Amino acid sequence: MYKFNEDRLCLNMDTNLFFEKYEEDIIVAQGVDTLCAQCPVQRQCLAYAVSNQEWGVWGGVYFESGKISREFNKHKDNESWFKIWSGITMDK
């Protein structure tokens, strides 16, 4: 597994929250976004998604083949994006 795996806040959570449930339910998506914004390994998680062309939510961003999905991130406003980018560019 990945080095950051043991420190992630989503450890032992239902993985469907980061795929189908995120896609289908705005409340779930917002909850996942909040969880990821607080995660101590958000930066590593997001970098892993890009490097490995992942799908689903990684670091608070929904990816499709390692690229940011416009469709599944459209619920995010400027404040949400600010929290994400702050989390990956500033020390927590």
PDB file of N, CA, C and O in Angstrom, residues 10-88:
ATOM      1  N   CYS A  10      -9.902   8.687   5.796  1.00  0.00           N
ATOM      2  CA  CYS A  10     -10.916   7.823   5.196  1.00  0.00           C
ATOM      3  C   CYS A  10     -10.620   6.332   5.373  1.00  0.00           C
ATOM      4  O   CYS A  10     -11.366   5.491   4.868  1.00  0.00           O
ATOM      5  N   LEU A  11      -9.571   6.007   6.096  1.00  0.00           N
ATOM      6  CA  LEU A  11      -9.211   4.614   6.337  1.00  0.00           C
ATOM      7  C   LEU A  11     -10.409   3.872   6.924  1.00  0.00           C
ATOM      8  O   LEU A  11     -11.070   4.355   7.841  1.00  0.00           O
ATOM      9  N   ASN A  12     -10.723   2.742   6.367  1.00  0.00           N
ATOM     10  CA  ASN A  12     -11.839   1.879   6.795  1.00  0.00           C
ATOM     11  C   ASN A  12     -13.226   2.438   6.475  1.00  0.00           C
ATOM     12  O   ASN A  12     -14.223   1.912   6.969  1.00  0.00           O
ATOM     13  N   MET A  13     -13.308   3.480   5.684  1.00  0.00           N
ATOM     14  CA  MET A  13     -14.619   4.008   5.270  1.00  0.00           C
ATOM     15  C   MET A  13     -15.089   3.268   4.019  1.00  0.00           C
ATOM     16  O   MET A  13     -14.286   2.676   3.294  1.00  0.00           O
ATOM     17  N   ASP A  14     -16.368   3.317   3.758  1.00  0.00           N
ATOM     18  CA  ASP A  14     -16.959   2.716   2.568  1.00  0.00           C
ATOM     19  C   ASP A  14     -16.377   3.399   1.327  1.00  0.00           C
ATOM     20  O   ASP A  14     -16.560   4.602   1.138  1.00  0.00           O
ATOM     21  N   THR A  15     -15.671   2.660   0.487  1.00  0.00           N
ATOM     22  CA  THR A  15     -15.038   3.256  -0.692  1.00  0.00           C
ATOM     23  C   THR A  15     -16.054   3.796  -1.696  1.00  0.00           C
ATOM     24  O   THR A  15     -15.726   4.679  -2.489  1.00  0.00           O
ATOM     25  N   ASN A  16     -17.290   3.315  -1.653  1.00  0.00           N
ATOM     26  CA  ASN A  16     -18.321   3.835  -2.555  1.00  0.00           C
ATOM     27  C   ASN A  16     -18.625   5.310  -2.299  1.00  0.00           C
ATOM     28  O   ASN A  16     -19.163   5.991  -3.164  1.00  0.00           O
ATOM     29  N   LEU A  17     -18.275   5.802  -1.103  1.00  0.00           N
ATOM     30  CA  LEU A  17     -18.454   7.227  -0.805  1.00  0.00           C
ATOM     31  C   LEU A  17     -17.598   8.091  -1.727  1.00  0.00           C
ATOM     32  O   LEU A  17     -17.912   9.251  -1.978  1.00  0.00           O
ATOM     33  N   PHE A  18     -16.536   7.533  -2.252  1.00  0.00           N
ATOM     34  CA  PHE A  18     -15.581   8.283  -3.064  1.00  0.00           C
ATOM     35  C   PHE A  18     -15.760   8.034  -4.562  1.00  0.00           C
ATOM     36  O   PHE A  18     -14.987   8.524  -5.378  1.00  0.00           O
ATOM     37  N   PHE A  19     -16.806   7.297  -4.892  1.00  0.00           N
ATOM     38  CA  PHE A  19     -17.110   6.990  -6.286  1.00  0.00           C
ATOM     39  C   PHE A  19     -18.601   7.224  -6.536  1.00  0.00           C
ATOM     40  O   PHE A  19     -19.020   8.372  -6.639  1.00  0.00           O
ATOM     41  N   GLU A  20     -19.391   6.161  -6.588  1.00  0.00           N
ATOM     42  CA  GLU A  20     -20.804   6.263  -6.953  1.00  0.00           C
ATOM     43  C   GLU A  20     -21.612   7.185  -6.041  1.00  0.00           C
ATOM     44  O   GLU A  20     -22.381   8.015  -6.517  1.00  0.00           O
ATOM     45  N   LYS A  21     -21.449   7.043  -4.739  1.00  0.00           N
ATOM     46  CA  LYS A  21     -22.239   7.857  -3.809  1.00  0.00           C
ATOM     47  C   LYS A  21     -21.877   9.334  -3.937  1.00  0.00           C
ATOM     48  O   LYS A  21     -22.739  10.204  -3.825  1.00  0.00           O
ATOM     49  N   TYR A  22     -20.608   9.624  -4.176  1.00  0.00           N
ATOM     50  CA  TYR A  22     -20.160  11.006  -4.391  1.00  0.00           C
ATOM     51  C   TYR A  22     -20.814  11.577  -5.646  1.00  0.00           C
ATOM     52  O   TYR A  22     -21.254  12.723  -5.665  1.00  0.00           O
ATOM     53  N   GLU A  23     -20.868  10.777  -6.688  1.00  0.00           N
ATOM     54  CA  GLU A  23     -21.438  11.201  -7.965  1.00  0.00           C
ATOM     55  C   GLU A  23     -22.938  11.472  -7.866  1.00  0.00           C
ATOM     56  O   GLU A  23     -23.461  12.339  -8.556  1.00  0.00           O
ATOM     57  N   GLU A  24     -23.620  10.713  -7.007  1.00  0.00           N
ATOM     58  CA  GLU A  24     -25.076  10.720  -6.969  1.00  0.00           C
ATOM     59  C   GLU A  24     -25.701  11.610  -5.900  1.00  0.00           C
ATOM     60  O   GLU A  24     -26.877  11.962  -6.003  1.00  0.00           O
ATOM     61  N   ASP A  25     -24.966  11.963  -4.858  1.00  0.00           N
ATOM     62  CA  ASP A  25     -25.561  12.647  -3.707  1.00  0.00           C
ATOM     63  C   ASP A  25     -24.718  13.854  -3.297  1.00  0.00           C
ATOM     64  O   ASP A  25     -23.603  13.701  -2.803  1.00  0.00           O
ATOM     65  N   ILE A  26     -25.259  15.041  -3.477  1.00  0.00           N
ATOM     66  CA  ILE A  26     -24.537  16.290  -3.177  1.00  0.00           C
ATOM     67  C   ILE A  26     -24.156  16.375  -1.698  1.00  0.00           C
ATOM     68  O   ILE A  26     -23.078  16.886  -1.371  1.00  0.00           O
ATOM     69  N   ILE A  27     -24.989  15.857  -0.811  1.00  0.00           N
ATOM     70  CA  ILE A  27     -24.694  15.880   0.625  1.00  0.00           C
ATOM     71  C   ILE A  27     -23.485  14.992   0.923  1.00  0.00           C
ATOM     72  O   ILE A  27     -22.591  15.382   1.687  1.00  0.00           O
ATOM     73  N   VAL A  28     -23.444  13.817   0.325  1.00  0.00           N
ATOM     74  CA  VAL A  28     -22.286  12.932   0.479  1.00  0.00           C
ATOM     75  C   VAL A  28     -21.042  13.622  -0.073  1.00  0.00           C
ATOM     76  O   VAL A  28     -19.983  13.629   0.562  1.00  0.00           O
ATOM     77  N   ALA A  29     -21.159  14.211  -1.262  1.00  0.00           N
ATOM     78  CA  ALA A  29     -20.021  14.884  -1.893  1.00  0.00           C
ATOM     79  C   ALA A  29     -19.476  15.997  -0.998  1.00  0.00           C
ATOM     80  O   ALA A  29     -18.257  16.108  -0.808  1.00  0.00           O
ATOM     81  N   GLN A  30     -20.346  16.798  -0.429  1.00  0.00           N
ATOM     82  CA  GLN A  30     -19.899  17.883   0.438  1.00  0.00           C
ATOM     83  C   GLN A  30     -19.244  17.350   1.710  1.00  0.00           C
ATOM     84  O   GLN A  30     -18.259  17.906   2.193  1.00  0.00           O
ATOM     85  N   GLY A  31     -19.772  16.254   2.246  1.00  0.00           N
ATOM     86  CA  GLY A  31     -19.177  15.635   3.432  1.00  0.00           C
ATOM     87  C   GLY A  31     -17.786  15.074   3.144  1.00  0.00           C
ATOM     88  O   GLY A  31     -16.858  15.243   3.941  1.00  0.00           O
ATOM     89  N   VAL A  32     -17.642  14.435   1.997  1.00  0.00           N
ATOM     90  CA  VAL A  32     -16.342  13.901   1.594  1.00  0.00           C
ATOM     91  C   VAL A  32     -15.355  15.049   1.379  1.00  0.00           C
ATOM     92  O   VAL A  32     -14.197  14.979   1.804  1.00  0.00           O
ATOM     93  N   ASP A  33     -15.818  16.119   0.742  1.00  0.00           N
ATOM     94  CA  ASP A  33     -14.954  17.286   0.527  1.00  0.00           C
ATOM     95  C   ASP A  33     -14.435  17.835   1.858  1.00  0.00           C
ATOM     96  O   ASP A  33     -13.251  18.168   1.985  1.00  0.00           O
ATOM     97  N   THR A  34     -15.307  17.934   2.845  1.00  0.00           N
ATOM     98  CA  THR A  34     -14.928  18.438   4.160  1.00  0.00           C
ATOM     99  C   THR A  34     -13.920  17.503   4.823  1.00  0.00           C
ATOM    100  O   THR A  34     -12.919  17.954   5.384  1.00  0.00           O
ATOM    101  N   LEU A  35     -14.177  16.204   4.759  1.00  0.00           N
ATOM    102  CA  LEU A  35     -13.258  15.218   5.331  1.00  0.00           C
ATOM    103  C   LEU A  35     -11.880  15.353   4.692  1.00  0.00           C
ATOM    104  O   LEU A  35     -10.864  15.418   5.392  1.00  0.00           O
ATOM    105  N   CYS A  36     -11.832  15.409   3.378  1.00  0.00           N
ATOM    106  CA  CYS A  36     -10.549  15.495   2.668  1.00  0.00           C
ATOM    107  C   CYS A  36      -9.804  16.788   2.998  1.00  0.00           C
ATOM    108  O   CYS A  36      -8.575  16.784   3.120  1.00  0.00           O
ATOM    109  N   ALA A  37     -10.528  17.875   3.160  1.00  0.00           N
ATOM    110  CA  ALA A  37      -9.897  19.161   3.473  1.00  0.00           C
ATOM    111  C   ALA A  37      -9.208  19.136   4.832  1.00  0.00           C
ATOM    112  O   ALA A  37      -8.260  19.886   5.067  1.00  0.00           O
ATOM    113  N   GLN A  38      -9.646  18.251   5.714  1.00  0.00           N
ATOM    114  CA  GLN A  38      -9.073  18.141   7.065  1.00  0.00           C
ATOM    115  C   GLN A  38      -8.007  17.055   7.166  1.00  0.00           C
ATOM    116  O   GLN A  38      -7.364  16.919   8.197  1.00  0.00           O
ATOM    117  N   CYS A  39      -7.811  16.295   6.112  1.00  0.00           N
ATOM    118  CA  CYS A  39      -6.939  15.126   6.153  1.00  0.00           C
ATOM    119  C   CYS A  39      -5.460  15.519   6.157  1.00  0.00           C
ATOM    120  O   CYS A  39      -5.033  16.354   5.354  1.00  0.00           O
ATOM    121  N   PRO A  40      -4.663  14.898   7.024  1.00  0.00           N
ATOM    122  CA  PRO A  40      -3.243  15.239   7.097  1.00  0.00           C
ATOM    123  C   PRO A  40      -2.430  14.787   5.876  1.00  0.00           C
ATOM    124  O   PRO A  40      -1.316  15.251   5.670  1.00  0.00           O
ATOM    125  N   VAL A  41      -2.970  13.898   5.065  1.00  0.00           N
ATOM    126  CA  VAL A  41      -2.242  13.416   3.892  1.00  0.00           C
ATOM    127  C   VAL A  41      -2.942  13.801   2.583  1.00  0.00           C
ATOM    128  O   VAL A  41      -2.758  13.169   1.557  1.00  0.00           O
ATOM    129  N   GLN A  42      -3.708  14.875   2.629  1.00  0.00           N
ATOM    130  CA  GLN A  42      -4.439  15.327   1.445  1.00  0.00           C
ATOM    131  C   GLN A  42      -3.501  15.553   0.257  1.00  0.00           C
ATOM    132  O   GLN A  42      -3.796  15.142  -0.860  1.00  0.00           O
ATOM    133  N   ARG A  43      -2.392  16.195   0.488  1.00  0.00           N
ATOM    134  CA  ARG A  43      -1.431  16.506  -0.579  1.00  0.00           C
ATOM    135  C   ARG A  43      -0.921  15.228  -1.249  1.00  0.00           C
ATOM    136  O   ARG A  43      -0.892  15.124  -2.472  1.00  0.00           O
ATOM    137  N   GLN A  44      -0.517  14.243  -0.459  1.00  0.00           N
ATOM    138  CA  GLN A  44       0.002  12.996  -0.991  1.00  0.00           C
ATOM    139  C   GLN A  44      -1.077  12.225  -1.749  1.00  0.00           C
ATOM    140  O   GLN A  44      -0.806  11.609  -2.785  1.00  0.00           O
ATOM    141  N   CYS A  45      -2.280  12.269  -1.234  1.00  0.00           N
ATOM    142  CA  CYS A  45      -3.409  11.586  -1.849  1.00  0.00           C
ATOM    143  C   CYS A  45      -3.696  12.163  -3.236  1.00  0.00           C
ATOM    144  O   CYS A  45      -3.826  11.431  -4.219  1.00  0.00           O
ATOM    145  N   LEU A  46      -3.772  13.464  -3.305  1.00  0.00           N
ATOM    146  CA  LEU A  46      -4.035  14.125  -4.580  1.00  0.00           C
ATOM    147  C   LEU A  46      -2.897  13.869  -5.575  1.00  0.00           C
ATOM    148  O   LEU A  46      -3.139  13.564  -6.742  1.00  0.00           O
ATOM    149  N   ALA A  47      -1.676  13.938  -5.121  1.00  0.00           N
ATOM    150  CA  ALA A  47      -0.522  13.684  -5.997  1.00  0.00           C
ATOM    151  C   ALA A  47      -0.543  12.252  -6.522  1.00  0.00           C
ATOM    152  O   ALA A  47      -0.230  12.007  -7.697  1.00  0.00           O
ATOM    153  N   TYR A  48      -0.937  11.307  -5.680  1.00  0.00           N
ATOM    154  CA  TYR A  48      -1.026   9.920  -6.102  1.00  0.00           C
ATOM    155  C   TYR A  48      -2.045   9.768  -7.230  1.00  0.00           C
ATOM    156  O   TYR A  48      -1.810   9.058  -8.211  1.00  0.00           O
ATOM    157  N   ALA A  49      -3.181  10.432  -7.099  1.00  0.00           N
ATOM    158  CA  ALA A  49      -4.232  10.341  -8.115  1.00  0.00           C
ATOM    159  C   ALA A  49      -3.751  10.837  -9.473  1.00  0.00           C
ATOM    160  O   ALA A  49      -4.004  10.212 -10.497  1.00  0.00           O
ATOM    161  N   VAL A  50      -3.063  11.939  -9.467  1.00  0.00           N
ATOM    162  CA  VAL A  50      -2.559  12.507 -10.720  1.00  0.00           C
ATOM    163  C   VAL A  50      -1.485  11.592 -11.305  1.00  0.00           C
ATOM    164  O   VAL A  50      -1.520  11.261 -12.501  1.00  0.00           O
ATOM    165  N   SER A  51      -0.553  11.173 -10.485  1.00  0.00           N
ATOM    166  CA  SER A  51       0.563  10.341 -10.950  1.00  0.00           C
ATOM    167  C   SER A  51       0.121   8.990 -11.497  1.00  0.00           C
ATOM    168  O   SER A  51       0.746   8.440 -12.395  1.00  0.00           O
ATOM    169  N   ASN A  52      -0.953   8.459 -10.925  1.00  0.00           N
ATOM    170  CA  ASN A  52      -1.401   7.116 -11.304  1.00  0.00           C
ATOM    171  C   ASN A  52      -2.690   7.112 -12.118  1.00  0.00           C
ATOM    172  O   ASN A  52      -3.315   6.067 -12.288  1.00  0.00           O
ATOM    173  N   GLN A  53      -3.091   8.283 -12.592  1.00  0.00           N
ATOM    174  CA  GLN A  53      -4.284   8.436 -13.437  1.00  0.00           C
ATOM    175  C   GLN A  53      -5.509   7.740 -12.827  1.00  0.00           C
ATOM    176  O   GLN A  53      -6.183   6.948 -13.465  1.00  0.00           O
ATOM    177  N   GLU A  54      -5.769   8.073 -11.563  1.00  0.00           N
ATOM    178  CA  GLU A  54      -6.848   7.451 -10.810  1.00  0.00           C
ATOM    179  C   GLU A  54      -8.228   8.019 -11.154  1.00  0.00           C
ATOM    180  O   GLU A  54      -8.360   9.064 -11.780  1.00  0.00           O
ATOM    181  N   TRP A  55      -9.245   7.303 -10.696  1.00  0.00           N
ATOM    182  CA  TRP A  55     -10.655   7.695 -10.780  1.00  0.00           C
ATOM    183  C   TRP A  55     -11.182   7.874  -9.365  1.00  0.00           C
ATOM    184  O   TRP A  55     -10.707   7.233  -8.431  1.00  0.00           O
ATOM    185  N   GLY A  56     -12.181   8.726  -9.211  1.00  0.00           N
ATOM    186  CA  GLY A  56     -12.819   8.919  -7.914  1.00  0.00           C
ATOM    187  C   GLY A  56     -12.228  10.096  -7.166  1.00  0.00           C
ATOM    188  O   GLY A  56     -11.484  10.894  -7.725  1.00  0.00           O
ATOM    189  N   VAL A  57     -12.583  10.202  -5.899  1.00  0.00           N
ATOM    190  CA  VAL A  57     -12.152  11.334  -5.077  1.00  0.00           C
ATOM    191  C   VAL A  57     -10.813  11.016  -4.426  1.00  0.00           C
ATOM    192  O   VAL A  57     -10.653  10.004  -3.753  1.00  0.00           O
ATOM    193  N   TRP A  58      -9.882  11.915  -4.640  1.00  0.00           N
ATOM    194  CA  TRP A  58      -8.538  11.832  -4.056  1.00  0.00           C
ATOM    195  C   TRP A  58      -8.165  13.233  -3.598  1.00  0.00           C
ATOM    196  O   TRP A  58      -8.176  14.163  -4.393  1.00  0.00           O
ATOM    197  N   GLY A  59      -7.908  13.405  -2.323  1.00  0.00           N
ATOM    198  CA  GLY A  59      -7.524  14.715  -1.814  1.00  0.00           C
ATOM    199  C   GLY A  59      -8.626  15.759  -1.928  1.00  0.00           C
ATOM    200  O   GLY A  59      -8.365  16.946  -1.949  1.00  0.00           O
ATOM    201  N   GLY A  60      -9.858  15.312  -2.014  1.00  0.00           N
ATOM    202  CA  GLY A  60     -10.990  16.235  -2.105  1.00  0.00           C
ATOM    203  C   GLY A  60     -11.369  16.642  -3.510  1.00  0.00           C
ATOM    204  O   GLY A  60     -12.229  17.502  -3.702  1.00  0.00           O
ATOM    205  N   VAL A  61     -10.763  16.017  -4.506  1.00  0.00           N
ATOM    206  CA  VAL A  61     -11.041  16.336  -5.909  1.00  0.00           C
ATOM    207  C   VAL A  61     -11.446  15.050  -6.620  1.00  0.00           C
ATOM    208  O   VAL A  61     -10.795  14.018  -6.455  1.00  0.00           O
ATOM    209  N   TYR A  62     -12.503  15.125  -7.411  1.00  0.00           N
ATOM    210  CA  TYR A  62     -12.935  13.955  -8.188  1.00  0.00           C
ATOM    211  C   TYR A  62     -12.150  13.925  -9.491  1.00  0.00           C
ATOM    212  O   TYR A  62     -12.135  14.892 -10.241  1.00  0.00           O
ATOM    213  N   PHE A  63     -11.513  12.787  -9.735  1.00  0.00           N
ATOM    214  CA  PHE A  63     -10.695  12.588 -10.935  1.00  0.00           C
ATOM    215  C   PHE A  63     -11.301  11.542 -11.857  1.00  0.00           C
ATOM    216  O   PHE A  63     -11.952  10.595 -11.393  1.00  0.00           O
ATOM    217  N   GLU A  64     -11.042  11.711 -13.130  1.00  0.00           N
ATOM    218  CA  GLU A  64     -11.329  10.700 -14.144  1.00  0.00           C
ATOM    219  C   GLU A  64     -10.043  10.527 -14.952  1.00  0.00           C
ATOM    220  O   GLU A  64      -9.590  11.474 -15.590  1.00  0.00           O
ATOM    221  N   SER A  65      -9.450   9.354 -14.858  1.00  0.00           N
ATOM    222  CA  SER A  65      -8.156   9.064 -15.507  1.00  0.00           C
ATOM    223  C   SER A  65      -7.085  10.085 -15.145  1.00  0.00           C
ATOM    224  O   SER A  65      -6.318  10.533 -15.990  1.00  0.00           O
ATOM    225  N   GLY A  66      -7.051  10.482 -13.880  1.00  0.00           N
ATOM    226  CA  GLY A  66      -6.026  11.400 -13.392  1.00  0.00           C
ATOM    227  C   GLY A  66      -6.259  12.863 -13.727  1.00  0.00           C
ATOM    228  O   GLY A  66      -5.427  13.704 -13.418  1.00  0.00           O
ATOM    229  N   LYS A  67      -7.401  13.165 -14.321  1.00  0.00           N
ATOM    230  CA  LYS A  67      -7.730  14.551 -14.665  1.00  0.00           C
ATOM    231  C   LYS A  67      -8.947  14.997 -13.856  1.00  0.00           C
ATOM    232  O   LYS A  67      -9.856  14.212 -13.603  1.00  0.00           O
ATOM    233  N   ILE A  68      -8.944  16.264 -13.477  1.00  0.00           N
ATOM    234  CA  ILE A  68     -10.060  16.793 -12.686  1.00  0.00           C
ATOM    235  C   ILE A  68     -11.344  16.722 -13.492  1.00  0.00           C
ATOM    236  O   ILE A  68     -11.406  17.192 -14.629  1.00  0.00           O
ATOM    237  N   SER A  69     -12.366  16.121 -12.908  1.00  0.00           N
ATOM    238  CA  SER A  69     -13.673  15.986 -13.552  1.00  0.00           C
ATOM    239  C   SER A  69     -14.496  17.249 -13.328  1.00  0.00           C
ATOM    240  O   SER A  69     -14.796  17.603 -12.187  1.00  0.00           O
ATOM    241  N   ARG A  70     -14.839  17.914 -14.398  1.00  0.00           N
ATOM    242  CA  ARG A  70     -15.715  19.089 -14.273  1.00  0.00           C
ATOM    243  C   ARG A  70     -17.088  18.679 -13.762  1.00  0.00           C
ATOM    244  O   ARG A  70     -17.665  19.339 -12.912  1.00  0.00           O
ATOM    245  N   GLU A  71     -17.595  17.581 -14.298  1.00  0.00           N
ATOM    246  CA  GLU A  71     -18.943  17.135 -13.955  1.00  0.00           C
ATOM    247  C   GLU A  71     -19.107  16.843 -12.464  1.00  0.00           C
ATOM    248  O   GLU A  71     -20.047  17.309 -11.827  1.00  0.00           O
ATOM    249  N   PHE A  72     -18.192  16.077 -11.892  1.00  0.00           N
ATOM    250  CA  PHE A  72     -18.356  15.647 -10.508  1.00  0.00           C
ATOM    251  C   PHE A  72     -17.741  16.593  -9.484  1.00  0.00           C
ATOM    252  O   PHE A  72     -17.797  16.331  -8.282  1.00  0.00           O
ATOM    253  N   ASN A  73     -17.178  17.694  -9.948  1.00  0.00           N
ATOM    254  CA  ASN A  73     -16.681  18.745  -9.047  1.00  0.00           C
ATOM    255  C   ASN A  73     -17.504  20.020  -9.178  1.00  0.00           C
ATOM    256  O   ASN A  73     -17.190  21.019  -8.537  1.00  0.00           O
ATOM    257  N   LYS A  74     -18.558  19.998  -9.987  1.00  0.00           N
ATOM    258  CA  LYS A  74     -19.321  21.219 -10.259  1.00  0.00           C
ATOM    259  C   LYS A  74     -20.055  21.768  -9.034  1.00  0.00           C
ATOM    260  O   LYS A  74     -20.422  22.940  -9.008  1.00  0.00           O
ATOM    261  N   HIS A  75     -20.226  20.957  -7.986  1.00  0.00           N
ATOM    262  CA  HIS A  75     -20.886  21.432  -6.772  1.00  0.00           C
ATOM    263  C   HIS A  75     -19.976  22.339  -5.942  1.00  0.00           C
ATOM    264  O   HIS A  75     -20.439  23.030  -5.049  1.00  0.00           O
ATOM    265  N   LYS A  76     -18.692  22.358  -6.254  1.00  0.00           N
ATOM    266  CA  LYS A  76     -17.740  23.148  -5.475  1.00  0.00           C
ATOM    267  C   LYS A  76     -17.813  24.628  -5.866  1.00  0.00           C
ATOM    268  O   LYS A  76     -17.833  24.964  -7.037  1.00  0.00           O
ATOM    269  N   ASP A  77     -17.814  25.481  -4.848  1.00  0.00           N
ATOM    270  CA  ASP A  77     -17.759  26.924  -5.090  1.00  0.00           C
ATOM    271  C   ASP A  77     -16.320  27.401  -4.872  1.00  0.00           C
ATOM    272  O   ASP A  77     -15.429  26.597  -4.585  1.00  0.00           O
ATOM    273  N   ASN A  78     -16.092  28.687  -5.009  1.00  0.00           N
ATOM    274  CA  ASN A  78     -14.735  29.229  -4.859  1.00  0.00           C
ATOM    275  C   ASN A  78     -14.141  28.934  -3.483  1.00  0.00           C
ATOM    276  O   ASN A  78     -12.951  28.652  -3.363  1.00  0.00           O
ATOM    277  N   GLU A  79     -14.960  28.997  -2.452  1.00  0.00           N
ATOM    278  CA  GLU A  79     -14.474  28.722  -1.092  1.00  0.00           C
ATOM    279  C   GLU A  79     -14.021  27.264  -0.959  1.00  0.00           C
ATOM    280  O   GLU A  79     -12.988  26.974  -0.351  1.00  0.00           O
ATOM    281  N   SER A  80     -14.774  26.352  -1.551  1.00  0.00           N
ATOM    282  CA  SER A  80     -14.401  24.934  -1.516  1.00  0.00           C
ATOM    283  C   SER A  80     -13.069  24.695  -2.212  1.00  0.00           C
ATOM    284  O   SER A  80     -12.203  23.977  -1.701  1.00  0.00           O
ATOM    285  N   TRP A  81     -12.901  25.295  -3.385  1.00  0.00           N
ATOM    286  CA  TRP A  81     -11.634  25.146  -4.110  1.00  0.00           C
ATOM    287  C   TRP A  81     -10.488  25.784  -3.330  1.00  0.00           C
ATOM    288  O   TRP A  81      -9.384  25.237  -3.292  1.00  0.00           O
ATOM    289  N   PHE A  82     -10.752  26.901  -2.676  1.00  0.00           N
ATOM    290  CA  PHE A  82      -9.718  27.538  -1.859  1.00  0.00           C
ATOM    291  C   PHE A  82      -9.252  26.604  -0.750  1.00  0.00           C
ATOM    292  O   PHE A  82      -8.055  26.465  -0.490  1.00  0.00           O
ATOM    293  N   LYS A  83     -10.192  25.929  -0.082  1.00  0.00           N
ATOM    294  CA  LYS A  83      -9.840  24.994   0.993  1.00  0.00           C
ATOM    295  C   LYS A  83      -9.003  23.842   0.459  1.00  0.00           C
ATOM    296  O   LYS A  83      -8.036  23.413   1.094  1.00  0.00           O
ATOM    297  N   ILE A  84      -9.365  23.343  -0.711  1.00  0.00           N
ATOM    298  CA  ILE A  84      -8.604  22.242  -1.307  1.00  0.00           C
ATOM    299  C   ILE A  84      -7.185  22.690  -1.619  1.00  0.00           C
ATOM    300  O   ILE A  84      -6.211  22.059  -1.210  1.00  0.00           O
ATOM    301  N   TRP A  85      -7.057  23.785  -2.350  1.00  0.00           N
ATOM    302  CA  TRP A  85      -5.723  24.233  -2.757  1.00  0.00           C
ATOM    303  C   TRP A  85      -4.891  24.695  -1.563  1.00  0.00           C
ATOM    304  O   TRP A  85      -3.680  24.499  -1.548  1.00  0.00           O
ATOM    305  N   SER A  86      -5.530  25.269  -0.553  1.00  0.00           N
ATOM    306  CA  SER A  86      -4.803  25.627   0.669  1.00  0.00           C
ATOM    307  C   SER A  86      -4.277  24.378   1.356  1.00  0.00           C
ATOM    308  O   SER A  86      -3.148  24.356   1.852  1.00  0.00           O
ATOM    309  N   GLY A  87      -5.096  23.342   1.361  1.00  0.00           N
ATOM    310  CA  GLY A  87      -4.701  22.097   2.011  1.00  0.00           C
ATOM    311  C   GLY A  87      -3.545  21.397   1.336  1.00  0.00           C
ATOM    312  O   GLY A  87      -2.766  20.706   1.989  1.00  0.00           O
ATOM    313  N   ILE A  88      -3.407  21.587   0.043  1.00  0.00           N
ATOM    314  CA  ILE A  88      -2.322  20.897  -0.641  1.00  0.00           C
ATOM    315  C   ILE A  88      -1.080  21.782  -0.825  1.00  0.00           C
ATOM    316  O   ILE A  88      -0.024  21.289  -1.198  1.00  0.00           O
TER     317      ILE A  88
END
